[in-house]
């Protein structure tokens, strides 16, 4: 009842105030009339009546306490007072809001990315704490590496691992979907029937496929569409169930539609369709696909632990099942290495792939840059605290007057906190706007070509932004307490210009020191990554990926004999050369940085070529070296005369020539590929070395080239070079598609995309560190400027006296600038020490660069000094232009 009554008072508050005023006036008038009847003069009666009534303001306040909640009323009053005060100081308000927006926005955007990569469970997953990805390892030639990917291996683990209530196989493929001109590449989830049981995602239409439809030897060609694909491809038709769609090499019957928001394990690459693992394996593998261990289709595995099964027990259970599976493979193939040498083991790790144990370089960079964004927030908060402290100093007389008039320090604290929260609200709103833009930039840097839900509808991220804004607001409200506790009420009441010099704050100096030090750390990081990226780009890869397009053939189940496949590749080569703008085109088998071909290699006079290193090769046609921009340093390249029936021809890399034939001429040497009894393939040329697997140095890795006409001429795709390759992509694809038989499909993409993917860790580091470093430098400059500007304001009388005693303007400018430079230098020294200490963690992410590179540190120190001089110069020039007479006469 009290709540309802107070709400009723709130709704008719003005009417209640008017009624109370009328009632008080009535009582006052009654007392006044009574006194007049007793013979008192009207003027005296009026004053006596007011005295008799007492303090009417207190009566009104007491009534408001009965009507409303006093604490809420006080908050409302404080909020209105804070808004009025901030409106009177637009420059201060704008500066704090912008600073908070940058700090909150950068952290919110970074949190959105890091949270999805490292912390947030997949959408709609049931009990994600009990779900794990399975990583399978084996050891070959003393090196442990990931293994698996075969259907038979997954089936063994699902059958023999007993500590789990559920398991599923999955893989995300980029497959051609549709027929004819409407064919497009799309992400397709290849999953086992048990995959959907890991999620609470009942189908929006139809059903999911069953274990019987996903079982060898004759699985069913059925598919489930995503909600987006259903609307995009079929217009959201209710009768889509029962329709057919070609996916990859098979035609699938649509049996259901997944609900909106269900993306499986791929939030950034949502699948357009889900198809059974067994169906995909039966179309992409050999006849014995269900039992062979020699055919991998890239399958991964997730499991759900049974209640009470510990993680250690789950790992032991999986390892036992994996060893049993390998033993079965050894029993079928006696030539396979023994179990003691393979040492297979399995690990049940986080369901989030980025958390490892095989996390990507992008995930590692995200962890680092998450910490960097926190440093930016600390700099922003220090800047805000400095600005608020400076404003508090300028308001010390106002605050002292309010205290003298009876405002309690508790109420004053509430007012300051409310002002800080108002600032935080403004900064938080602006920060979300910044985060919406920044999240797109970060996604493009970390996960290019992927989708991401709108940040505006992501309540988890918005709650984080609200928490950060609240923390910043509390800091902004509490920072002045340090200044207020030091103040003297009497001194503040009579303070004037002459007292300004004595109000210097050690806290403000410390905050400035913190800003400078953290800014140096970020700028050093930016400098190191920028220099690393420059080093990466300066690496001569041995080929020029710019203006080169890679062409891949997807036969989609169409079977051609070797002769027909060779003829198709030659037709495609001629068609590519006929496209306007194409300058060179060549056949090839493999693509640098995207797979390699390696066969046993034999050379006369060498007992074991494989003991000297790894030898990869590519089968290419004439014009390959011109197409790729790879230089021939001796002899010739593969020619059009190197055909089947002619002597075998090979071009070797320079390092390979030095290793196999040191001090001898490699031209004319014989190598045998595949077997020691294979016919001789003669070296006809030496090409420059290339990077084929890594941007970094590749010791022990060698490369050579064979003639495509002499080595599996039916396999591989094309490389095409032309002017303005980006404009050639679609015309080339259309022209080549006309040559493809039936439902087969051709894709064309820039080769540079493959190389950029290798460079991405350095590109991401340089881009984000530079952006955050520039932001930190800006905040540090603003912080130093604000400190120096207020310092000059506080020292006006002192500086005026100096000018009056004969100090020239140049002397005053130098005095103020040196004060700013000294403050900055102290922060720079601390920041350099922190950066050097952190170098051991950053070092592995750099490319051919030491973490303590003196050039980077020198540039950063020089930049900070220039910023210090510029930030101090404006207040210094203002100080040099003071009117001495008005300053000395001011009180």
mmCIF file of N, CA and C in Angstrom, residues 474-561:
data_model
loop_
_atom_site.group_PDB
_atom_site.id
_atom_site.type_symbol
_atom_site.label_atom_id
_atom_site.label_comp_id
_atom_site.label_asym_id
_atom_site.label_seq_id
_atom_site.Cartn_x
_atom_site.Cartn_y
_atom_site.Cartn_z
ATOM 1 N N UNK A 474 32.555 5.472 -11.887
ATOM 2 C CA UNK A 474 32.939 5.486 -10.470
ATOM 3 C C UNK A 474 34.315 6.110 -10.279
ATOM 4 N N UNK A 475 35.240 5.800 -11.205
ATOM 5 C CA UNK A 475 36.566 6.404 -11.132
ATOM 6 C C UNK A 475 36.477 7.919 -11.286
ATOM 7 N N UNK A 476 35.678 8.348 -12.253
ATOM 8 C CA UNK A 476 35.539 9.791 -12.469
ATOM 9 C C UNK A 476 34.908 10.469 -11.274
ATOM 10 N N UNK A 477 34.016 9.759 -10.572
ATOM 11 C CA UNK A 477 33.382 10.370 -9.411
ATOM 12 C C UNK A 477 34.233 10.336 -8.170
ATOM 13 N N UNK A 478 35.051 9.284 -8.011
ATOM 14 C CA UNK A 478 35.843 9.136 -6.794
ATOM 15 C C UNK A 478 37.185 9.850 -6.862
ATOM 16 N N UNK A 479 37.681 10.099 -8.084
ATOM 17 C CA UNK A 479 38.994 10.734 -8.213
ATOM 18 C C UNK A 479 39.091 12.066 -7.461
ATOM 19 N N UNK A 480 38.038 12.921 -7.460
ATOM 20 C CA UNK A 480 38.165 14.208 -6.755
ATOM 21 C C UNK A 480 38.297 14.075 -5.247
ATOM 22 N N UNK A 481 37.942 12.903 -4.673
ATOM 23 C CA UNK A 481 38.010 12.778 -3.218
ATOM 24 C C UNK A 481 39.418 13.008 -2.694
ATOM 25 N N UNK A 482 40.402 12.528 -3.476
ATOM 26 C CA UNK A 482 41.793 12.721 -3.038
ATOM 27 C C UNK A 482 42.113 14.202 -2.912
ATOM 28 N N UNK A 483 41.553 15.003 -3.812
ATOM 29 C CA UNK A 483 41.789 16.444 -3.765
ATOM 30 C C UNK A 483 40.988 17.091 -2.636
ATOM 31 N N UNK A 484 39.732 16.638 -2.463
ATOM 32 C CA UNK A 484 38.876 17.262 -1.450
ATOM 33 C C UNK A 484 39.372 16.983 -0.040
ATOM 34 N N UNK A 485 39.904 15.799 0.195
ATOM 35 C CA UNK A 485 40.383 15.446 1.537
ATOM 36 C C UNK A 485 41.574 16.281 1.952
ATOM 37 N N UNK A 486 42.332 16.765 0.944
ATOM 38 C CA UNK A 486 43.518 17.576 1.251
ATOM 39 C C UNK A 486 43.161 19.038 1.472
ATOM 40 N N UNK A 487 41.934 19.416 1.031
ATOM 41 C CA UNK A 487 41.591 20.831 1.046
ATOM 42 C C UNK A 487 41.244 21.343 2.430
ATOM 43 N N UNK A 488 41.385 22.641 2.596
ATOM 44 C CA UNK A 488 41.005 23.349 3.819
ATOM 45 C C UNK A 488 39.808 24.210 3.490
ATOM 46 N N UNK A 489 38.727 24.081 4.305
ATOM 47 C CA UNK A 489 37.505 24.817 4.015
ATOM 48 C C UNK A 489 37.759 26.321 4.031
ATOM 49 N N UNK A 490 38.441 26.782 5.061
ATOM 50 C CA UNK A 490 38.699 28.231 5.149
ATOM 51 C C UNK A 490 39.599 28.685 4.009
ATOM 52 N N UNK A 491 40.620 27.882 3.718
ATOM 53 C CA UNK A 491 41.531 28.261 2.637
ATOM 54 C C UNK A 491 40.842 28.265 1.293
ATOM 55 N N UNK A 492 39.967 27.288 1.065
ATOM 56 C CA UNK A 492 39.268 27.239 -0.213
ATOM 57 C C UNK A 492 38.278 28.383 -0.356
ATOM 58 N N UNK A 493 37.653 28.796 0.774
ATOM 59 C CA UNK A 493 36.688 29.892 0.704
ATOM 60 C C UNK A 493 37.338 31.207 0.300
ATOM 61 N N UNK A 494 38.564 31.409 0.720
ATOM 62 C CA UNK A 494 39.237 32.671 0.408
ATOM 63 C C UNK A 494 40.320 32.513 -0.647
ATOM 64 N N UNK A 495 40.334 31.336 -1.314
ATOM 65 C CA UNK A 495 41.378 31.099 -2.309
ATOM 66 C C UNK A 495 41.209 32.021 -3.491
ATOM 67 N N UNK A 496 42.328 32.410 -4.060
ATOM 68 C CA UNK A 496 42.323 33.281 -5.231
ATOM 69 C C UNK A 496 43.440 32.899 -6.143
ATOM 70 N N UNK A 497 43.800 33.780 -7.032
ATOM 71 C CA UNK A 497 44.811 33.480 -8.035
ATOM 72 C C UNK A 497 46.136 33.173 -7.418
ATOM 73 N N UNK A 498 46.437 33.825 -6.284
ATOM 74 C CA UNK A 498 47.770 33.638 -5.705
ATOM 75 C C UNK A 498 47.937 32.270 -5.083
ATOM 76 N N UNK A 499 46.821 31.613 -4.797
ATOM 77 C CA UNK A 499 46.913 30.294 -4.158
ATOM 78 C C UNK A 499 46.979 29.160 -5.161
ATOM 79 N N UNK A 500 46.832 29.482 -6.455
ATOM 80 C CA UNK A 500 46.779 28.417 -7.455
ATOM 81 C C UNK A 500 48.033 27.600 -7.510
ATOM 82 N N UNK A 501 49.168 28.223 -7.323
ATOM 83 C CA UNK A 501 50.430 27.498 -7.448
ATOM 84 C C UNK A 501 50.607 26.442 -6.394
ATOM 85 N N UNK A 502 49.851 26.567 -5.302
ATOM 86 C CA UNK A 502 50.013 25.604 -4.214
ATOM 87 C C UNK A 502 49.056 24.426 -4.333
ATOM 88 N N UNK A 503 48.282 24.370 -5.433
ATOM 89 C CA UNK A 503 47.289 23.314 -5.586
ATOM 90 C C UNK A 503 47.764 22.195 -6.515
ATOM 91 N N UNK A 504 49.047 22.144 -6.764
ATOM 92 C CA UNK A 504 49.552 21.083 -7.639
ATOM 93 C C UNK A 504 49.305 19.721 -7.004
ATOM 94 N N UNK A 505 48.864 18.766 -7.834
ATOM 95 C CA UNK A 505 48.439 17.464 -7.325
ATOM 96 C C UNK A 505 49.432 16.386 -7.715
ATOM 97 N N UNK A 506 49.935 15.676 -6.700
ATOM 98 C CA UNK A 506 50.827 14.557 -6.980
ATOM 99 C C UNK A 506 50.063 13.424 -7.690
ATOM 100 N N UNK A 507 48.768 13.296 -7.361
ATOM 101 C CA UNK A 507 47.966 12.266 -8.013
ATOM 102 C C UNK A 507 47.867 12.530 -9.501
ATOM 103 N N UNK A 508 47.650 13.796 -9.876
ATOM 104 C CA UNK A 508 47.550 14.119 -11.293
ATOM 105 C C UNK A 508 48.881 13.849 -12.000
ATOM 106 N N UNK A 509 49.972 14.160 -11.347
ATOM 107 C CA UNK A 509 51.286 13.877 -11.934
ATOM 108 C C UNK A 509 51.485 12.370 -12.106
ATOM 109 N N UNK A 510 51.007 11.602 -11.114
ATOM 110 C CA UNK A 510 51.126 10.154 -11.214
ATOM 111 C C UNK A 510 50.284 9.585 -12.339
ATOM 112 N N UNK A 511 49.087 10.133 -12.517
ATOM 113 C CA UNK A 511 48.235 9.676 -13.618
ATOM 114 C C UNK A 511 48.870 9.995 -14.966
ATOM 115 N N UNK A 512 49.477 11.182 -15.061
ATOM 116 C CA UNK A 512 50.161 11.546 -16.298
ATOM 117 C C UNK A 512 51.327 10.599 -16.563
ATOM 118 N N UNK A 513 52.037 10.234 -15.510
ATOM 119 C CA UNK A 513 53.149 9.287 -15.635
ATOM 120 C C UNK A 513 52.650 7.938 -16.142
ATOM 121 N N UNK A 514 51.505 7.496 -15.601
ATOM 122 C CA UNK A 514 50.925 6.218 -16.031
ATOM 123 C C UNK A 514 50.543 6.272 -17.499
ATOM 124 N N UNK A 515 49.894 7.353 -17.913
ATOM 125 C CA UNK A 515 49.511 7.489 -19.316
ATOM 126 C C UNK A 515 50.722 7.413 -20.231
ATOM 127 N N UNK A 516 51.753 8.149 -19.881
ATOM 128 C CA UNK A 516 52.948 8.195 -20.729
ATOM 129 C C UNK A 516 53.603 6.826 -20.830
ATOM 130 N N UNK A 517 53.726 6.134 -19.691
ATOM 131 C CA UNK A 517 54.396 4.832 -19.682
ATOM 132 C C UNK A 517 53.632 3.812 -20.513
ATOM 133 N N UNK A 518 52.309 3.747 -20.336
ATOM 134 C CA UNK A 518 51.525 2.779 -21.090
ATOM 135 C C UNK A 518 51.493 3.120 -22.576
ATOM 136 N N UNK A 519 51.483 4.406 -22.893
ATOM 137 C CA UNK A 519 51.522 4.806 -24.306
ATOM 138 C C UNK A 519 52.820 4.352 -24.959
ATOM 139 N N UNK A 520 53.922 4.451 -24.244
ATOM 140 C CA UNK A 520 55.208 3.996 -24.778
ATOM 141 C C UNK A 520 55.164 2.501 -25.062
ATOM 142 N N UNK A 521 54.568 1.732 -24.132
ATOM 143 C CA UNK A 521 54.479 0.275 -24.328
ATOM 144 C C UNK A 521 53.728 -0.040 -25.621
ATOM 145 N N UNK A 522 52.590 0.627 -25.834
ATOM 146 C CA UNK A 522 51.808 0.366 -27.041
ATOM 147 C C UNK A 522 52.518 0.838 -28.292
ATOM 148 N N UNK A 523 53.188 1.982 -28.218
ATOM 149 C CA UNK A 523 53.895 2.484 -29.395
ATOM 150 C C UNK A 523 55.081 1.588 -29.746
ATOM 151 N N UNK A 524 55.765 1.068 -28.752
ATOM 152 C CA UNK A 524 56.859 0.132 -29.028
ATOM 153 C C UNK A 524 56.299 -1.125 -29.694
ATOM 154 N N UNK A 525 55.175 -1.644 -29.161
ATOM 155 C CA UNK A 525 54.549 -2.801 -29.796
ATOM 156 C C UNK A 525 54.156 -2.513 -31.235
ATOM 157 N N UNK A 526 53.572 -1.330 -31.469
ATOM 158 C CA UNK A 526 53.193 -0.958 -32.834
ATOM 159 C C UNK A 526 54.423 -0.893 -33.736
ATOM 160 N N UNK A 527 55.482 -0.268 -33.237
ATOM 161 C CA UNK A 527 56.699 -0.160 -34.038
ATOM 162 C C UNK A 527 57.293 -1.515 -34.377
ATOM 163 N N UNK A 528 57.295 -2.433 -33.402
ATOM 164 C CA UNK A 528 57.859 -3.763 -33.649
ATOM 165 C C UNK A 528 57.035 -4.530 -34.685
ATOM 166 N N UNK A 529 55.713 -4.457 -34.580
ATOM 167 C CA UNK A 529 54.881 -5.190 -35.539
ATOM 168 C C UNK A 529 54.919 -4.551 -36.917
ATOM 169 N N UNK A 530 54.968 -3.230 -36.968
ATOM 170 C CA UNK A 530 55.069 -2.582 -38.278
ATOM 171 C C UNK A 530 56.378 -2.952 -38.957
ATOM 172 N N UNK A 531 57.473 -2.952 -38.192
ATOM 173 C CA UNK A 531 58.757 -3.330 -38.772
ATOM 174 C C UNK A 531 58.763 -4.809 -39.164
ATOM 175 N N UNK A 532 58.105 -5.656 -38.351
ATOM 176 C CA UNK A 532 58.003 -7.075 -38.706
ATOM 177 C C UNK A 532 57.233 -7.249 -40.003
ATOM 178 N N UNK A 533 56.104 -6.513 -40.138
ATOM 179 C CA UNK A 533 55.324 -6.611 -41.365
ATOM 180 C C UNK A 533 56.140 -6.135 -42.560
ATOM 181 N N UNK A 534 56.930 -5.081 -42.356
ATOM 182 C CA UNK A 534 57.791 -4.603 -43.446
ATOM 183 C C UNK A 534 58.804 -5.679 -43.821
ATOM 184 N N UNK A 535 59.366 -6.339 -42.811
ATOM 185 C CA UNK A 535 60.308 -7.422 -43.090
ATOM 186 C C UNK A 535 59.637 -8.562 -43.842
ATOM 187 N N UNK A 536 58.384 -8.872 -43.448
ATOM 188 C CA UNK A 536 57.649 -9.945 -44.124
ATOM 189 C C UNK A 536 57.422 -9.593 -45.590
ATOM 190 N N UNK A 537 56.987 -8.361 -45.833
ATOM 191 C CA UNK A 537 56.692 -7.948 -47.206
ATOM 192 C C UNK A 537 57.965 -7.854 -48.050
ATOM 193 N N UNK A 538 59.102 -7.654 -47.396
ATOM 194 C CA UNK A 538 60.363 -7.571 -48.139
ATOM 195 C C UNK A 538 60.914 -8.942 -48.516
ATOM 196 N N UNK A 539 60.328 -9.995 -47.938
ATOM 197 C CA UNK A 539 60.813 -11.346 -48.249
ATOM 198 C C UNK A 539 60.517 -11.660 -49.721
ATOM 199 N N UNK A 540 61.525 -12.098 -50.421
ATOM 200 C CA UNK A 540 61.344 -12.547 -51.793
ATOM 201 C C UNK A 540 60.833 -13.980 -51.743
ATOM 202 N N UNK A 541 59.583 -14.183 -52.139
ATOM 203 C CA UNK A 541 58.967 -15.503 -52.062
ATOM 204 C C UNK A 541 59.450 -16.443 -53.148
ATOM 205 N N UNK A 542 60.075 -15.899 -54.175
ATOM 206 C CA UNK A 542 60.463 -16.718 -55.314
ATOM 207 C C UNK A 542 59.397 -16.716 -56.388
ATOM 208 N N UNK A 543 58.294 -16.072 -56.115
ATOM 209 C CA UNK A 543 57.242 -15.881 -57.124
ATOM 210 C C UNK A 543 56.483 -14.609 -56.763
ATOM 211 N N UNK A 544 55.755 -14.088 -57.728
ATOM 212 C CA UNK A 544 55.021 -12.834 -57.554
ATOM 213 C C UNK A 544 53.528 -13.131 -57.578
ATOM 214 N N UNK A 545 52.871 -13.179 -56.397
ATOM 215 C CA UNK A 545 51.449 -13.559 -56.384
ATOM 216 C C UNK A 545 50.515 -12.467 -56.901
ATOM 217 N N UNK A 546 50.974 -11.230 -56.930
ATOM 218 C CA UNK A 546 50.116 -10.153 -57.415
ATOM 219 C C UNK A 546 49.796 -10.378 -58.894
ATOM 220 N N UNK A 547 48.572 -10.133 -59.233
ATOM 221 C CA UNK A 547 48.072 -10.260 -60.610
ATOM 222 C C UNK A 547 48.000 -11.699 -61.094
ATOM 223 N N UNK A 548 48.092 -12.661 -60.158
ATOM 224 C CA UNK A 548 47.961 -14.073 -60.527
ATOM 225 C C UNK A 548 46.654 -14.619 -59.951
ATOM 226 N N UNK A 549 45.908 -15.332 -60.765
ATOM 227 C CA UNK A 549 44.669 -15.975 -60.343
ATOM 228 C C UNK A 549 44.858 -17.486 -60.340
ATOM 229 N N UNK A 550 44.307 -18.147 -59.340
ATOM 230 C CA UNK A 550 44.351 -19.612 -59.295
ATOM 231 C C UNK A 550 42.998 -20.152 -59.729
ATOM 232 N N UNK A 551 43.033 -21.162 -60.549
ATOM 233 C CA UNK A 551 41.816 -21.778 -61.070
ATOM 234 C C UNK A 551 41.754 -23.210 -60.543
ATOM 235 N N UNK A 552 40.627 -23.551 -59.924
ATOM 236 C CA UNK A 552 40.423 -24.897 -59.399
ATOM 237 C C UNK A 552 39.237 -25.544 -60.097
ATOM 238 N N UNK A 553 39.345 -26.842 -60.325
ATOM 239 C CA UNK A 553 38.285 -27.592 -60.983
ATOM 240 C C UNK A 553 37.552 -28.443 -59.957
ATOM 241 N N UNK A 554 36.231 -28.370 -59.961
ATOM 242 C CA UNK A 554 35.393 -29.215 -59.112
ATOM 243 C C UNK A 554 34.518 -30.045 -60.048
ATOM 244 N N UNK A 555 34.871 -31.309 -60.221
ATOM 245 C CA UNK A 555 34.173 -32.156 -61.185
ATOM 246 C C UNK A 555 32.804 -32.616 -60.675
ATOM 247 N N UNK A 556 32.535 -32.483 -59.390
ATOM 248 C CA UNK A 556 31.227 -32.782 -58.795
ATOM 249 C C UNK A 556 30.727 -34.170 -59.193
ATOM 250 N N UNK A 557 31.642 -35.137 -59.133
ATOM 251 C CA UNK A 557 31.256 -36.522 -59.383
ATOM 252 C C UNK A 557 31.281 -36.948 -60.834
ATOM 253 N N UNK A 558 31.523 -36.021 -61.753
ATOM 254 C CA UNK A 558 31.589 -36.397 -63.172
ATOM 255 C C UNK A 558 32.904 -37.126 -63.421
ATOM 256 N N UNK A 559 32.822 -38.321 -63.929
ATOM 257 C CA UNK A 559 34.009 -39.155 -64.128
ATOM 258 C C UNK A 559 34.458 -39.094 -65.586
ATOM 259 N N UNK A 560 35.703 -38.642 -65.771
ATOM 260 C CA UNK A 560 36.309 -38.623 -67.100
ATOM 261 C C UNK A 560 37.554 -39.498 -67.068
ATOM 262 N N UNK A 561 37.823 -40.193 -68.165
ATOM 263 C CA UNK A 561 39.068 -40.965 -68.206
ATOM 264 C C UNK A 561 40.244 -40.009 -68.343
#
